[in-house]
Coordinates of N, CA and C in Angstrom, one line a residue:
Chain O
G1 N -3.8 -18.4 12.5 CA -2.9 -18.4 11.2 C -2.5 -17.3 11.3
D2 N -1.3 -17.2 10.2 CA -0.7 -15.9 10.1 C -1.8 -15.0 9.4
S3 N -1.6 -13.9 9.4 CA -2.3 -12.6 9.3 C -2.0 -11.5 8.9
V4 N -2.1 -10.4 7.8 CA -1.8 -9.1 7.9 C -3.1 -8.1 8.0
T5 N -2.7 -7.1 8.6 CA -3.7 -6.2 8.8 C -3.2 -4.7 8.3
Q6 N -4.0 -4.1 7.6 CA -3.4 -2.7 6.8 C -4.6 -1.6 7.4
M7 N -4.1 -0.5 7.1 CA -5.2 0.4 7.7 C -6.3 0.7 6.1
E8 N -7.3 1.1 6.7 CA -8.4 1.1 5.9 C -8.1 2.1 4.6
G9 N -8.4 2.2 3.4 CA -8.8 3.3 2.8 C -10.0 3.9 2.5
P10 N -9.9 4.7 1.3 CA -9.1 5.1 0.4 C -8.3 6.4 1.4
V11 N -7.1 6.6 0.7 CA -6.4 7.7 1.3 C -6.1 8.9 0.1
T12 N -6.4 10.2 0.5 CA -6.3 10.9 -0.4 C -5.3 11.8 -0.1
L13 N -4.2 12.0 -0.5 CA -3.2 13.0 -0.4 C -3.3 14.2 -1.2
S14 N -2.7 15.5 -0.9 CA -2.1 16.3 -2.0 C -0.7 16.2 -2.5
E15 N -0.5 16.3 -3.6 CA 1.2 16.1 -4.3 C 1.8 16.8 -3.4
E16 N 3.2 16.1 -3.1 CA 4.4 16.4 -2.3 C 3.9 16.3 -0.4
A17 N 2.5 15.8 -0.3 CA 2.3 15.4 1.1 C 3.2 14.2 1.6
F18 N 3.5 14.1 2.9 CA 4.1 12.9 3.6 C 3.0 11.7 3.5
L19 N 3.0 10.6 3.4 CA 2.4 9.3 3.3 C 2.9 8.2 4.4
T20 N 2.1 7.7 5.1 CA 2.2 6.7 5.8 C 0.9 5.7 5.7
I21 N 1.2 4.3 5.5 CA 0.5 3.5 5.5 C 0.5 2.3 6.4
N22 N -0.1 2.5 7.3 CA 0.0 1.4 8.5 C -0.1 -0.4 8.1
C23 N 0.9 -1.0 8.5 CA 0.7 -2.5 8.4 C 1.0 -3.0 9.5
T24 N 0.4 -4.1 10.0 CA 1.2 -5.2 11.4 C 0.6 -6.2 10.9
Y25 N 1.1 -7.4 11.5 CA 1.0 -8.6 11.4 C 1.1 -9.5 12.4
T26 N 0.6 -10.7 12.1 CA 0.6 -11.9 13.1 C 1.1 -13.0 12.3
A27 N 2.2 -13.9 12.9 CA 2.8 -14.9 12.3 C 3.4 -15.5 13.5
T28 N 3.8 -16.8 13.0 CA 4.4 -17.7 14.0 C 5.9 -17.7 13.5
G29 N 7.0 -18.0 14.0 CA 8.2 -18.0 13.2 C 8.9 -16.5 13.2
Y30 N 9.5 -15.9 11.7 CA 10.1 -15.2 11.6 C 9.9 -14.8 10.3
P31 N 8.8 -14.1 10.0 CA 8.8 -13.9 8.4 C 9.0 -12.9 7.5
S32 N 8.9 -13.0 6.2 CA 9.5 -12.1 5.5 C 8.1 -10.9 5.2
L33 N 8.9 -9.6 5.1 CA 7.7 -8.9 4.9 C 7.5 -8.3 3.4
F34 N 6.6 -7.9 2.8 CA 6.7 -7.1 1.5 C 5.8 -5.8 1.5
W35 N 5.9 -5.3 0.3 CA 4.9 -4.3 0.0 C 4.8 -4.4 -1.7
Y36 N 3.5 -4.6 -1.7 CA 3.4 -4.6 -3.5 C 2.6 -3.2 -3.7
V37 N 2.5 -3.2 -5.2 CA 1.8 -2.0 -5.7 C 1.1 -2.3 -7.0
Q38 N -0.1 -1.7 -7.0 CA -1.0 -2.3 -8.2 C -1.4 -0.9 -8.7
Y39 N -0.6 -0.6 -9.9 CA -1.5 0.8 -10.9 C -2.6 0.1 -11.2
P40 N -3.7 1.1 -11.5 CA -4.9 0.8 -12.3 C -5.0 -0.3 -13.7
G41 N -5.5 -1.0 -13.8 CA -5.7 -1.8 -14.9 C -4.5 -3.0 -14.9
E42 N -3.4 -3.0 -13.8 CA -2.4 -4.1 -13.9 C -2.4 -4.8 -12.8
G43 N -1.5 -6.1 -13.0 CA -1.0 -6.9 -11.9 C 0.0 -5.9 -10.8
L44 N -0.2 -7.0 -9.9 CA 0.7 -6.4 -8.7 C 2.3 -6.3 -9.0
Q45 N 3.0 -5.4 -8.5 CA 4.3 -5.6 -8.7 C 5.2 -5.3 -7.1
L46 N 6.0 -5.8 -7.2 CA 6.8 -6.0 -5.7 C 7.3 -4.4 -5.4
L47 N 7.1 -4.1 -4.6 CA 7.8 -2.5 -4.2 C 9.2 -2.5 -3.4
L48 N 8.7 -3.0 -2.2 CA 10.1 -3.5 -1.6 C 9.9 -4.8 -0.5
K49 N 11.3 -5.2 -0.1 CA 10.8 -6.2 0.8 C 11.8 -5.8 2.2
A50 N 11.5 -6.9 3.2 CA 12.3 -6.7 4.2 C 12.4 -8.2 5.0
T51 N 13.5 -8.7 5.1 CA 13.8 -10.3 5.3 C 14.0 -10.5 6.9
K52 N 14.5 -9.5 7.9 CA 14.6 -9.8 9.2 C 14.4 -8.2 9.8
A53 N 14.4 -8.5 11.2 CA 13.7 -7.4 11.9 C 14.9 -6.7 12.0
D54 N 14.4 -5.1 11.9 CA 15.1 -4.1 11.7 C 15.8 -3.9 10.3
D55 N 15.5 -4.6 9.5 CA 15.6 -4.5 8.2 C 14.8 -3.1 7.6
K56 N 15.4 -2.7 6.6 CA 14.9 -1.4 5.9 C 14.5 -1.8 4.4
G57 N 13.2 -1.7 3.8 CA 13.6 -2.0 2.6 C 13.3 -0.5 2.0
S58 N 13.6 -0.1 0.6 CA 13.5 1.0 0.2 C 13.4 0.8 -1.2
N59 N 12.7 1.9 -2.1 CA 12.6 1.6 -3.5 C 11.8 2.8 -3.8
K60 N 12.0 3.8 -4.9 CA 11.2 4.5 -5.8 C 10.8 5.6 -4.8
G61 N 11.6 6.0 -3.5 CA 11.4 7.1 -2.8 C 10.6 6.2 -1.5
F62 N 9.9 5.1 -1.4 CA 9.3 4.4 -0.3 C 10.2 3.7 0.6
E63 N 9.7 3.8 1.5 CA 10.6 2.9 2.7 C 9.8 2.3 3.6
A64 N 9.9 1.4 4.4 CA 9.4 0.5 5.3 C 10.5 -0.2 6.3
T65 N 10.1 0.0 7.5 CA 11.2 -1.1 8.6 C 10.6 -2.2 9.2
Y66 N 11.1 -2.9 9.1 CA 10.7 -4.4 9.5 C 10.9 -4.1 11.6
R67 N 9.6 -4.0 12.0 CA 9.8 -3.8 13.2 C 9.1 -5.0 14.2
K68 N 10.1 -6.0 14.7 CA 9.1 -7.1 15.4 C 8.8 -6.6 16.7
E69 N 9.1 -5.8 17.4 CA 8.9 -5.3 18.8 C 7.3 -4.9 18.5
T70 N 7.0 -4.2 17.4 CA 5.8 -3.9 17.0 C 4.6 -4.5 16.1
T71 N 5.5 -5.7 15.8 CA 5.1 -6.3 14.3 C 4.5 -5.7 13.4
S72 N 5.1 -4.7 12.9 CA 4.6 -3.7 12.0 C 5.5 -3.5 11.0
F73 N 5.2 -3.0 9.5 CA 5.9 -2.9 8.5 C 5.1 -1.9 8.0
H74 N 5.1 -0.1 8.4 CA 4.6 0.7 8.0 C 5.2 1.2 6.5
L75 N 4.4 1.7 5.5 CA 5.0 2.3 4.5 C 5.2 3.5 4.4
E76 N 6.3 4.4 4.1 CA 6.3 5.7 3.9 C 6.9 6.1 2.9
K77 N 6.4 7.5 2.5 CA 7.0 8.4 1.5 C 7.1 9.9 1.5
G78 N 7.9 10.3 1.6 CA 8.1 11.7 2.1 C 7.7 12.7 1.3
S79 N 7.6 12.5 -0.3 CA 6.5 13.5 -1.0 C 6.0 12.7 -2.1
V80 N 4.9 12.5 -1.9 CA 4.2 12.0 -2.9 C 3.8 12.4 -4.3
Q81 N 3.3 11.8 -5.3 CA 3.4 12.5 -6.8 C 2.2 11.8 -7.1
V82 N 1.5 12.3 -8.1 CA 0.3 12.0 -9.0 C 0.4 10.5 -9.4
S83 N 1.6 10.0 -9.6 CA 1.6 9.0 -10.2 C 2.0 7.8 -9.1
D84 N 1.9 8.3 -8.1 CA 2.0 7.3 -6.9 C 0.6 6.7 -6.5
S85 N -0.4 7.0 -7.3 CA -1.9 6.7 -7.2 C -2.0 5.1 -7.5
A86 N -2.6 4.5 -6.5 CA -2.6 3.2 -6.6 C -3.1 2.5 -5.4
V87 N -3.2 0.9 -5.6 CA -3.4 0.4 -4.4 C -2.2 -0.4 -4.2
Y88 N -1.9 -0.3 -2.9 CA -0.8 -0.9 -2.1 C -0.8 -2.0 -1.0
F89 N -0.7 -3.4 -1.3 CA -1.0 -4.4 -0.4 C 0.4 -4.5 0.4
C90 N 0.6 -4.7 1.9 CA 1.4 -5.4 2.9 C 1.1 -7.0 2.3
A91 N 2.2 -8.0 2.5 CA 2.2 -9.0 2.7 C 3.3 -9.5 3.4
L92 N 3.1 -10.8 3.5 CA 4.5 -12.0 4.6 C 4.6 -13.0 3.6
K93 N 5.8 -13.5 4.0 CA 5.7 -15.0 3.8 C 6.6 -15.6 5.1
D94 N 5.8 -16.8 5.7 CA 6.3 -17.2 6.8 C 7.5 -18.0 6.2
G95 N 8.5 -18.0 7.2 CA 9.9 -18.7 7.3 C 9.5 -20.3 6.5
G96 N 8.3 -20.9 7.3 CA 7.9 -22.6 7.1 C 7.2 -22.7 5.8
S97 N 6.9 -21.4 5.4 CA 5.7 -22.0 4.0 C 6.5 -22.3 3.0
Q98 N 5.6 -22.8 1.9 CA 6.3 -23.1 0.7 C 6.6 -22.0 -0.4
G99 N 6.5 -21.0 0.0 CA 6.6 -19.4 -0.7 C 5.2 -18.9 -0.7
N100 N 4.1 -19.4 -0.4 CA 3.1 -18.9 -0.3 C 3.2 -17.5 0.3
L101 N 2.3 -16.3 -0.6 CA 2.0 -15.2 0.1 C 0.7 -14.8 0.9
I102 N 0.7 -14.0 2.1 CA -0.3 -13.6 2.8 C -0.5 -12.2 2.7
F103 N -1.4 -11.9 1.8 CA -1.8 -10.2 1.5 C -3.1 -9.9 2.6
G104 N -2.6 -8.4 2.9 CA -3.4 -7.6 3.5 C -4.5 -7.3 2.3
K105 N -5.6 -6.5 3.3 CA -6.7 -6.1 2.0 C -6.3 -5.3 1.2
G106 N -5.4 -4.3 1.4 CA -5.0 -3.0 0.1 C -5.5 -2.2 0.7
T107 N -4.6 -1.0 0.3 CA -5.1 0.6 0.9 C -4.9 1.4 -0.5
K108 N -6.0 1.7 -1.1 CA -5.9 2.5 -2.0 C -5.8 4.0 -2.0
L109 N -4.7 4.7 -2.5 CA -3.8 5.5 -2.2 C -4.4 6.5 -3.6
S110 N -5.1 8.0 -3.5 CA -5.3 8.9 -4.5 C -4.2 10.2 -4.3
V111 N -4.0 10.3 -5.2 CA -2.6 12.0 -5.0 C -3.3 12.9 -6.0
K112 N -4.0 14.3 -5.3 CA -4.3 15.1 -6.5 C -3.2 16.1 -6.5
P113 N -3.1 16.7 -7.9 CA -2.2 17.4 -7.9 C -2.7 19.1 -7.2
Chain W
N1 N 10.8 -11.5 -23.9 CA 9.8 -11.9 -22.6 C 8.8 -11.2 -22.5
A2 N 7.6 -12.3 -22.8 CA 6.2 -11.5 -22.4 C 5.9 -11.5 -21.0
G3 N 6.8 -12.5 -20.2 CA 6.4 -12.1 -18.7 C 5.1 -13.3 -18.6
V4 N 4.5 -12.9 -17.8 CA 3.1 -13.6 -17.5 C 1.9 -12.9 -18.3
T5 N 1.5 -13.6 -19.0 CA 0.2 -13.6 -19.8 C -0.9 -14.1 -19.5
Q6 N -2.0 -13.7 -19.4 CA -3.3 -14.3 -19.1 C -4.5 -14.2 -20.1
T7 N -5.4 -15.1 -20.5 CA -6.5 -14.9 -21.4 C -7.4 -15.6 -21.0
P8 N -8.7 -14.9 -20.8 CA -9.0 -13.6 -21.8 C -9.0 -12.6 -20.5
K9 N -9.0 -11.6 -21.1 CA -9.1 -10.2 -20.1 C -10.4 -10.2 -19.2
F10 N -11.4 -10.4 -19.9 CA -12.6 -10.4 -19.1 C -13.5 -11.4 -19.9
Q11 N -14.5 -11.7 -19.0 CA -15.4 -13.1 -19.2 C -16.4 -12.8 -18.9
V12 N -18.0 -13.1 -19.1 CA -19.1 -12.9 -18.8 C -19.6 -14.6 -18.9
L13 N -20.0 -15.0 -17.8 CA -20.4 -16.4 -17.6 C -21.9 -16.2 -17.1
K14 N -22.8 -17.3 -17.5 CA -23.9 -17.5 -16.6 C -23.8 -19.0 -15.8
T15 N -24.5 -18.9 -14.6 CA -24.4 -19.7 -13.8 C -24.4 -21.0 -14.5
G16 N -23.5 -22.0 -13.7 CA -23.4 -23.4 -14.3 C -22.5 -23.6 -15.5
Q17 N -22.2 -22.6 -16.4 CA -21.2 -22.6 -17.2 C -19.8 -22.9 -16.8
S18 N -19.0 -23.5 -17.7 CA -17.7 -23.9 -17.4 C -16.9 -22.7 -18.2
M19 N -15.3 -22.9 -18.0 CA -14.6 -22.1 -18.6 C -13.0 -22.2 -17.9
T20 N -12.2 -21.7 -18.8 CA -10.8 -22.3 -18.6 C -10.2 -20.8 -18.6
L21 N -9.7 -20.3 -17.4 CA -8.5 -19.1 -17.5 C -7.4 -19.7 -17.7
Q22 N -6.6 -19.1 -18.9 CA -5.4 -19.3 -19.1 C -4.5 -18.6 -18.8
C23 N -3.0 -19.1 -18.1 CA -2.0 -18.4 -17.6 C -0.8 -19.2 -18.3
A24 N -0.2 -18.1 -19.1 CA 1.6 -18.6 -19.2 C 2.5 -18.0 -19.1
Q25 N 3.9 -18.4 -18.9 CA 4.8 -17.5 -18.4 C 6.2 -18.1 -19.3
D26 N 7.0 -17.5 -19.6 CA 8.0 -17.4 -20.6 C 9.5 -17.4 -19.7
M27 N 9.3 -17.6 -18.4 CA 10.7 -17.2 -18.0 C 11.5 -18.6 -17.2
N28 N 10.6 -19.6 -17.4 CA 11.0 -20.9 -16.7 C 10.9 -21.1 -15.7
H29 N 10.0 -20.5 -14.8 CA 9.7 -20.5 -13.5 C 9.2 -22.0 -12.9
E30 N 9.7 -22.1 -12.0 CA 9.1 -23.3 -11.4 C 7.6 -23.2 -10.9
Y31 N 7.5 -22.3 -9.9 CA 6.5 -21.7 -8.7 C 5.3 -21.0 -9.8
M32 N 4.1 -21.6 -9.8 CA 3.3 -20.9 -10.3 C 2.0 -20.8 -9.3
S33 N 1.3 -19.6 -9.2 CA -0.1 -19.9 -8.5 C -1.1 -18.9 -9.2
W34 N -2.2 -19.1 -8.5 CA -3.5 -18.6 -8.9 C -4.3 -17.5 -8.0
Y35 N -4.3 -16.5 -7.8 CA -5.0 -15.8 -6.7 C -6.7 -15.3 -7.2
R36 N -7.4 -15.1 -6.4 CA -8.7 -13.9 -6.7 C -8.6 -13.0 -6.1
Q37 N -8.8 -11.7 -6.6 CA -9.1 -10.3 -5.9 C -10.7 -10.0 -5.8
D38 N -10.9 -9.7 -4.4 CA -12.0 -9.2 -4.4 C -12.3 -8.1 -3.9
P39 N -13.3 -6.9 -3.6 CA -13.0 -5.8 -3.2 C -13.0 -6.0 -1.2
G40 N -12.0 -5.2 -0.9 CA -12.0 -5.4 0.7 C -11.6 -6.8 1.0
M41 N -10.8 -7.4 0.2 CA -10.7 -8.9 0.7 C -9.2 -9.3 0.3
G42 N -8.3 -8.3 -0.3 CA -6.8 -8.5 -0.8 C -6.7 -9.6 -2.0
L43 N -5.6 -10.1 -1.9 CA -5.6 -11.2 -3.0 C -5.6 -12.7 -1.7
R44 N -6.2 -13.6 -2.3 CA -6.5 -15.2 -1.5 C -5.9 -15.8 -2.7
L45 N -5.2 -17.1 -2.1 CA -4.6 -18.0 -2.7 C -5.4 -19.2 -3.1
I46 N -5.9 -19.5 -4.4 CA -6.8 -20.5 -4.8 C -5.8 -21.9 -5.0
H47 N -5.1 -21.8 -5.8 CA -4.3 -23.3 -6.3 C -2.8 -22.8 -6.2
Y48 N -1.7 -23.3 -6.1 CA -0.6 -23.0 -6.5 C 0.3 -24.5 -7.4
S49 N 1.3 -24.3 -8.0 CA 2.3 -25.6 -8.4 C 3.6 -25.2 -8.3
V50 N 4.3 -26.1 -7.7 CA 5.8 -26.1 -7.4 C 6.7 -26.5 -8.7
G51 N 6.1 -27.1 -9.6 CA 6.7 -27.5 -10.8 C 5.7 -28.5 -11.7
A52 N 6.0 -28.8 -12.9 CA 5.2 -29.5 -13.9 C 4.8 -30.9 -13.0
G53 N 3.3 -31.2 -13.3 CA 2.8 -32.5 -12.3 C 2.7 -32.4 -11.0
I54 N 3.0 -31.1 -10.4 CA 2.7 -30.9 -9.0 C 1.8 -29.7 -9.0
T55 N 0.6 -29.9 -8.0 CA -0.6 -28.9 -7.7 C -0.7 -28.9 -6.4
D56 N -1.1 -28.0 -5.7 CA -1.5 -27.9 -4.3 C -2.8 -27.0 -4.0
Q57 N -3.5 -27.2 -3.1 CA -4.9 -26.0 -2.6 C -4.4 -25.1 -1.8
G58 N -4.5 -23.8 -2.2 CA -4.5 -22.9 -1.6 C -5.5 -22.5 -0.4
E59 N -5.7 -21.2 0.0 CA -6.9 -20.9 0.9 C -8.1 -21.1 0.4
V60 N -8.4 -20.9 -0.9 CA -9.8 -21.1 -1.3 C -10.0 -21.8 -2.6
P61 N -9.8 -23.1 -2.7 CA -9.8 -24.1 -3.7 C -11.0 -24.4 -4.1
N62 N -12.0 -24.2 -3.4 CA -13.6 -25.0 -3.5 C -14.1 -24.1 -5.3
G63 N -14.7 -25.2 -5.9 CA -14.9 -24.8 -7.2 C -13.7 -24.6 -8.4
Y64 N -12.8 -25.0 -8.2 CA -11.7 -24.7 -9.1 C -10.7 -25.6 -9.0
N65 N -10.2 -26.1 -10.4 CA -9.4 -27.3 -10.7 C -8.0 -26.7 -11.3
V66 N -7.0 -27.0 -11.2 CA -6.0 -26.7 -11.8 C -5.1 -28.1 -12.1
S67 N -4.3 -27.8 -13.4 CA -3.3 -28.8 -14.0 C -2.1 -28.3 -14.5
R68 N -0.9 -28.8 -14.3 CA 0.2 -28.3 -14.9 C 1.1 -29.4 -15.7
S69 N 0.8 -29.4 -16.6 CA 1.3 -30.6 -17.7 C 2.5 -29.6 -18.2
T70 N 3.1 -28.6 -18.6 CA 4.2 -28.0 -18.7 C 4.6 -26.9 -17.8
T71 N 6.1 -26.3 -18.0 CA 6.6 -25.6 -16.9 C 5.8 -24.4 -17.3
E72 N 5.6 -24.1 -18.6 CA 4.9 -22.5 -19.2 C 3.4 -22.6 -18.7
D73 N 2.6 -23.6 -18.5 CA 1.3 -23.1 -19.0 C 0.8 -23.5 -17.3
F74 N -0.4 -23.0 -16.7 CA -0.9 -23.4 -15.3 C -2.3 -22.8 -15.8
P75 N -3.3 -23.5 -16.2 CA -4.8 -23.0 -16.6 C -5.8 -23.1 -15.4
L76 N -6.7 -22.4 -15.2 CA -7.3 -22.6 -13.9 C -8.6 -22.8 -14.7
R77 N -9.3 -24.1 -14.1 CA -10.6 -24.3 -14.5 C -11.8 -24.1 -13.6
L78 N -12.9 -23.6 -14.2 CA -14.5 -23.3 -13.4 C -15.4 -24.5 -14.0
L79 N -15.4 -25.5 -13.5 CA -16.1 -26.7 -13.8 C -17.6 -26.2 -13.8
S80 N -18.3 -25.6 -12.9 CA -19.6 -25.0 -12.7 C -19.7 -23.3 -12.3
A81 N -19.5 -22.6 -12.9 CA -19.7 -21.3 -12.3 C -20.7 -20.8 -11.6
A82 N -20.1 -20.2 -10.3 CA -21.2 -19.6 -9.4 C -21.2 -17.9 -9.5
P83 N -22.1 -17.3 -9.0 CA -22.0 -16.0 -8.7 C -21.1 -15.4 -7.9
S84 N -20.5 -16.1 -6.9 CA -19.8 -16.1 -6.0 C -18.3 -16.3 -6.4
Q85 N -18.2 -16.6 -7.5 CA -16.8 -16.6 -8.4 C -16.7 -15.0 -9.2
T86 N -17.5 -14.7 -9.2 CA -17.1 -13.3 -9.8 C -16.3 -12.3 -9.0
S87 N -14.9 -12.3 -9.8 CA -13.9 -11.8 -9.1 C -12.7 -11.4 -10.0
V88 N -11.6 -10.6 -9.8 CA -10.8 -10.6 -10.7 C -9.6 -11.7 -10.4
Y89 N -8.9 -12.6 -11.1 CA -8.3 -13.4 -11.3 C -6.7 -13.1 -11.6
F90 N -5.6 -13.2 -10.8 CA -4.5 -13.1 -11.1 C -3.8 -14.3 -10.8
C91 N -2.7 -14.5 -12.1 CA -1.9 -15.6 -12.1 C -0.9 -15.0 -12.0
A92 N 0.5 -16.0 -11.0 CA 1.7 -15.2 -11.1 C 2.8 -16.3 -10.9
S93 N 3.9 -15.9 -11.2 CA 5.2 -17.0 -11.5 C 6.0 -16.5 -10.5
S94 N 7.1 -17.6 -10.2 CA 8.5 -17.0 -9.7 C 9.7 -18.1 -9.8
Y95 N 10.7 -17.5 -9.4 CA 11.9 -18.3 -10.2 C 11.9 -19.9 -9.4
G96 N 11.6 -19.7 -7.9 CA 11.8 -21.0 -7.1 C 10.4 -20.8 -6.1
I97 N 10.4 -21.9 -5.5 CA 9.1 -21.8 -4.3 C 9.3 -21.1 -3.3
F98 N 10.7 -20.7 -2.8 CA 10.9 -19.9 -1.7 C 11.4 -18.3 -1.9
A99 N 11.0 -18.1 -3.1 CA 11.0 -16.5 -3.3 C 10.0 -15.7 -3.9
P100 N 9.2 -15.5 -3.4 CA 7.9 -14.9 -3.7 C 8.2 -13.5 -3.8
E101 N 9.5 -13.0 -3.7 CA 10.0 -11.6 -3.7 C 10.2 -11.5 -5.3
T102 N 10.2 -12.6 -6.1 CA 10.5 -12.8 -7.4 C 9.4 -12.8 -8.1
Q103 N 8.2 -13.0 -7.6 CA 7.2 -13.5 -8.0 C 6.4 -12.4 -9.1
Y104 N 6.0 -12.6 -10.3 CA 5.9 -11.8 -11.2 C 4.0 -12.1 -11.4
F105 N 3.4 -11.2 -11.5 CA 2.1 -11.1 -11.9 C 1.3 -10.9 -12.9
G106 N 0.6 -11.5 -13.4 CA -0.3 -11.6 -14.8 C -1.1 -9.9 -14.5
P107 N -1.7 -9.6 -16.0 CA -2.5 -8.6 -15.7 C -4.2 -9.0 -15.4
G108 N -4.3 -9.7 -15.1 CA -5.6 -10.1 -14.6 C -6.7 -10.6 -15.6
T109 N -7.8 -11.3 -15.0 CA -8.7 -11.8 -16.0 C -10.2 -11.5 -15.0
R110 N -10.7 -10.7 -15.4 CA -12.1 -10.2 -14.9 C -13.2 -10.8 -15.2
L111 N -13.9 -11.8 -14.3 CA -14.8 -12.5 -14.4 C -15.9 -12.1 -14.0
L112 N -17.1 -12.2 -14.4 CA -18.8 -12.0 -14.1 C -19.5 -12.9 -14.2
V113 N -20.2 -13.6 -13.2 CA -20.7 -14.6 -13.3 C -22.5 -14.2 -13.1
L114 N -23.1 -14.4 -14.0 CA -24.5 -13.9 -13.7 C -25.6 -15.1 -13.3

């Protein structure tokens, strides 16, 4: 079945460092890909998305490019802030599903001042 | 708009007790779902509904029941709680069944089963 694999955390960075969180997927068909963020004590929020190969999703300085050839959707940010400390989830929705999402296990990011 | 609301925020149960986790949304969303979040496991889909009167099972439905009598409400019932059901439960809703990118999540209910 479909699955999402994320890099293990936690990831600890200093403020203004470059961030990469790796995400790869396995899916039949042509899935849509998402990154969600969960701040402490809150529910998940959609961060960005990409619906087809070579699409780049971006929001709040975060970017991810849908790479069909490597089945990847890595999350990047050029300069992280303390306020970016959260858990990040990669997810996919298969084109043939009823809208249900399949999530990775999540990567906890801590940014130190 | 209150968005997606969940009650209670935290609950402690003894093994064998029953309870209902409440979820409500005021956005007239068709699609609602319940997830559980366990350490190192990400979110796993328990049950979902594509409209009032229609529910279906997700990845981990055992031990849980749901119903959808109105568009707004989607309660999750634990008939006989077990320690394995200790988790954080999230309810979510979205405009349509094919639009998870519009999915809004509630703040979660933390459940401890002793």
